[in-house]
mmCIF file of C-alpha atoms in Angstrom:
data_model
loop_
_atom_site.group_PDB
_atom_site.id
_atom_site.type_symbol
_atom_site.label_atom_id
_atom_site.label_comp_id
_atom_site.label_asym_id
_atom_site.label_seq_id
_atom_site.Cartn_x
_atom_site.Cartn_y
_atom_site.Cartn_z
ATOM 1 C CA MET A 1 0.000 0.000 0.000
ATOM 2 C CA THR A 2 1.165 3.524 -0.702
ATOM 3 C CA PRO A 3 1.738 5.976 2.150
ATOM 4 C CA GLN A 4 -1.229 7.983 0.846
ATOM 5 C CA MET A 5 -3.525 4.972 1.109
ATOM 6 C CA LEU A 6 -2.220 4.146 4.590
ATOM 7 C CA LEU A 7 -2.907 7.701 5.786
ATOM 8 C CA LYS A 8 -6.408 7.627 4.334
ATOM 9 C CA ILE A 9 -7.136 4.298 6.037
ATOM 10 C CA ARG A 10 -5.625 5.481 9.323
ATOM 11 C CA PHE A 11 -7.922 8.525 9.493
ATOM 12 C CA SER A 12 -11.035 7.117 7.756
ATOM 13 C CA GLU A 13 -12.790 6.391 11.030
ATOM 14 C CA LEU A 14 -12.287 9.945 12.319
ATOM 15 C CA ALA A 15 -13.443 11.353 8.968
ATOM 16 C CA GLU A 16 -16.572 9.227 8.988
ATOM 17 C CA GLY A 17 -17.407 10.244 12.542
ATOM 18 C CA LEU A 18 -17.157 13.921 11.598
ATOM 19 C CA LYS A 19 -18.997 13.442 8.288
ATOM 20 C CA VAL A 20 -16.133 14.679 6.132
ATOM 21 C CA ARG A 21 -14.504 13.065 3.102
ATOM 22 C CA ILE A 22 -10.743 12.909 2.746
ATOM 23 C CA SER A 23 -8.188 12.081 0.104
ATOM 24 C CA VAL A 24 -4.416 12.189 0.378
ATOM 25 C CA ARG A 25 -1.935 12.851 -2.395
ATOM 26 C CA ARG A 26 1.810 13.104 -2.559
ATOM 27 C CA ARG A 27 3.934 15.390 -4.685
ATOM 28 C CA THR A 28 7.627 14.603 -4.546
ATOM 29 C CA ASP A 29 8.359 14.695 -0.815
ATOM 30 C CA LYS A 30 5.219 16.574 0.309
ATOM 31 C CA PHE A 31 1.808 15.268 1.340
ATOM 32 C CA TYR A 32 -1.500 17.076 0.844
ATOM 33 C CA LEU A 33 -4.894 16.242 2.271
ATOM 34 C CA THR A 34 -8.100 17.316 0.559
ATOM 35 C CA ILE A 35 -11.064 17.419 2.891
ATOM 36 C CA THR A 36 -14.687 18.078 2.015
ATOM 37 C CA GLY A 37 -17.301 18.906 4.620
ATOM 38 C CA SER A 38 -18.499 21.644 6.907
ATOM 39 C CA TRP A 39 -15.889 24.105 8.124
ATOM 40 C CA GLU A 40 -16.539 23.182 11.767
ATOM 41 C CA HIS A 41 -16.000 19.464 11.121
ATOM 42 C CA THR A 42 -13.021 20.117 8.863
ATOM 43 C CA GLU A 43 -11.350 22.148 11.593
ATOM 44 C CA ARG A 44 -12.017 19.485 14.215
ATOM 45 C CA PHE A 45 -10.613 16.764 11.936
ATOM 46 C CA MET A 46 -7.463 18.736 11.194
ATOM 47 C CA ARG A 47 -6.864 19.706 14.847
ATOM 48 C CA THR A 48 -7.099 16.031 15.786
ATOM 49 C CA ALA A 49 -5.231 14.416 12.889
ATOM 50 C CA PHE A 50 -2.725 17.037 11.722
ATOM 51 C CA PRO A 51 -2.645 20.053 14.057
ATOM 52 C CA GLY A 52 0.337 21.619 12.286
ATOM 53 C CA ALA A 53 -1.220 21.506 8.794
ATOM 54 C CA TRP A 54 -1.776 24.648 6.762
ATOM 55 C CA VAL A 55 -4.411 25.564 4.161
ATOM 56 C CA THR A 56 -3.015 25.701 0.632
ATOM 57 C CA SER A 57 -6.346 26.355 -1.101
ATOM 58 C CA ALA A 58 -10.052 26.396 -0.361
ATOM 59 C CA ALA A 59 -13.248 26.662 -2.379
ATOM 60 C CA GLY A 60 -16.753 26.034 -1.111
ATOM 61 C CA ASP A 61 -16.725 23.155 1.340
ATOM 62 C CA GLU A 62 -13.395 21.756 0.081
ATOM 63 C CA CYS A 63 -9.997 22.611 1.576
ATOM 64 C CA VAL A 64 -6.545 21.399 0.657
ATOM 65 C CA TYR A 65 -3.988 21.254 3.470
ATOM 66 C CA GLY A 66 -0.256 20.820 3.374
ATOM 67 C CA LEU A 67 0.785 18.226 5.927
ATOM 68 C CA PRO A 68 3.856 18.656 8.132
ATOM 69 C CA MET A 69 6.274 15.836 7.409
ATOM 70 C CA ASP A 70 6.863 15.103 11.103
ATOM 71 C CA GLU A 71 3.118 14.534 11.614
ATOM 72 C CA VAL A 72 2.924 12.335 8.502
ATOM 73 C CA THR A 73 5.908 10.325 9.744
ATOM 74 C CA ARG A 74 4.340 9.919 13.189
ATOM 75 C CA ALA A 75 0.993 8.778 11.710
ATOM 76 C CA LEU A 76 2.706 6.295 9.391
ATOM 77 C CA ALA A 77 4.804 4.955 12.275
ATOM 78 C CA GLU A 78 1.555 3.838 13.960
ATOM 79 C CA ILE A 79 0.909 1.574 10.994
ATOM 80 C CA PRO A 80 3.297 -1.366 10.993
ATOM 81 C CA PRO A 81 4.806 -2.803 7.843
ATOM 82 C CA ASP A 82 3.730 -6.297 6.948
ATOM 83 C CA GLY A 83 5.436 -8.637 9.385
ATOM 84 C CA ASP A 84 5.313 -12.316 10.163
ATOM 85 C CA TRP A 85 2.162 -11.668 12.180
ATOM 86 C CA TRP A 86 0.369 -9.839 9.340
ATOM 87 C CA PRO A 87 -2.837 -11.788 8.713
ATOM 88 C CA ARG A 88 -3.123 -13.860 5.561
ATOM 89 C CA ARG A 89 -6.514 -14.653 4.066
ATOM 90 C CA ASP A 90 -6.566 -18.061 5.700
ATOM 91 C CA SER A 91 -5.610 -16.807 9.169
ATOM 92 C CA THR A 92 -7.881 -16.555 12.190
ATOM 93 C CA ALA A 93 -7.219 -12.812 12.530
ATOM 94 C CA TRP A 94 -8.101 -12.158 8.879
ATOM 95 C CA ARG A 95 -11.352 -14.135 9.175
ATOM 96 C CA ILE A 96 -12.286 -12.251 12.354
ATOM 97 C CA ALA A 97 -11.538 -8.902 10.659
ATOM 98 C CA GLN A 98 -13.612 -9.929 7.627
ATOM 99 C CA GLY A 99 -16.519 -10.915 9.878
ATOM 100 C CA ILE A 100 -16.325 -7.619 11.764
ATOM 101 C CA ARG A 101 -16.461 -5.707 8.482
ATOM 102 C CA GLU A 102 -19.269 -7.760 6.931
ATOM 103 C CA ASP A 103 -21.440 -7.780 10.059
ATOM 104 C CA ARG A 104 -20.409 -4.333 11.332
ATOM 105 C CA ALA A 105 -19.772 -6.187 14.573
ATOM 106 C CA PHE A 106 -17.251 -3.828 16.145
ATOM 107 C CA GLU A 107 -17.875 -5.350 19.555
ATOM 108 C CA ARG A 108 -15.613 -8.174 18.280
ATOM 109 C CA LEU A 109 -12.559 -5.901 18.070
ATOM 110 C CA PRO A 110 -11.119 -7.137 21.405
ATOM 111 C CA ILE A 111 -11.276 -10.683 19.998
ATOM 112 C CA LEU A 112 -9.383 -9.446 16.936
ATOM 113 C CA ALA A 113 -6.767 -7.895 19.240
ATOM 114 C CA ASP A 114 -6.294 -11.245 20.972
ATOM 115 C CA ALA A 115 -5.914 -13.053 17.628
ATOM 116 C CA LEU A 116 -3.402 -10.483 16.398
ATOM 117 C CA GLU A 117 -1.414 -10.757 19.615
ATOM 118 C CA GLU A 118 -1.362 -14.550 19.332
ATOM 119 C CA ALA A 119 -0.016 -14.136 15.795
ATOM 120 C CA GLY A 120 2.820 -11.941 17.103
ATOM 121 C CA CYS A 121 1.480 -8.398 16.712
ATOM 122 C CA ASN A 122 2.817 -6.036 19.350
ATOM 123 C CA ASN A 123 1.829 -2.735 17.724
ATOM 124 C CA ALA A 124 0.428 -0.601 20.546
ATOM 125 C CA ALA A 125 -1.717 1.642 18.306
ATOM 126 C CA ILE A 126 -3.495 -1.339 16.740
ATOM 127 C CA LEU A 127 -3.978 -3.341 19.936
ATOM 128 C CA GLU A 128 -5.096 -0.330 22.003
ATOM 129 C CA HIS A 129 -7.559 0.732 19.312
ATOM 130 C CA CYS A 130 -9.089 -2.739 19.188
ATOM 131 C CA ARG A 131 -9.458 -2.862 22.956
ATOM 132 C CA ALA A 132 -10.622 0.719 23.507
ATOM 133 C CA PRO A 133 -14.233 1.291 24.503
ATOM 134 C CA GLY A 134 -16.317 3.422 22.208
ATOM 135 C CA LYS A 135 -18.544 3.222 19.210
ATOM 136 C CA HIS A 136 -17.621 2.760 15.600
ATOM 137 C CA GLY A 137 -19.628 4.014 12.681
ATOM 138 C CA ARG A 138 -19.449 2.100 9.432
ATOM 139 C CA CYS A 139 -15.705 1.544 9.480
ATOM 140 C CA CYS A 140 -12.650 0.835 11.599
ATOM 141 C CA TRP A 141 -9.188 1.845 10.443
ATOM 142 C CA VAL A 142 -7.587 -1.312 11.870
ATOM 143 C CA VAL A 143 -10.017 -3.639 10.075
ATOM 144 C CA ASP A 144 -9.622 -1.666 6.829
ATOM 145 C CA LEU A 145 -5.841 -1.798 7.163
ATOM 146 C CA LEU A 146 -5.751 -5.547 7.795
ATOM 147 C CA LEU A 147 -8.103 -6.277 4.898
ATOM 148 C CA GLY A 148 -6.347 -3.833 2.558
ATOM 149 C CA LYS A 149 -9.470 -1.740 1.968
#
């Protein structure tokens, strides 16, 4: 997956919760995020995801932000590269993630965390997210990441 896709997946859940749409693009060594939605929700998203970002252009309900490289690096560091533990299609963790997505059964996320841990995952961001209380909308960045969506 490209860094742009990983960033979009990582922040898809926040975007959905705030009812904004995001896309990420890269030009040479710079990243830009286009966000569409109400100004209030756009501001809240950016303060949470990329507080150091700056507006490069805006028209109507669409804004383009330049992303500080240190914040991009930090966000990407939360997403581990494929490792020995990374779920394959025939693995227990992959099947659990697929079931969560198909059934929108986010209450199963702690079970997914256990399966990932058993497979060797020790990524704190992933495991903490799966075990954290709280509601999910129609997506979960961890499930989307594992399934490559």
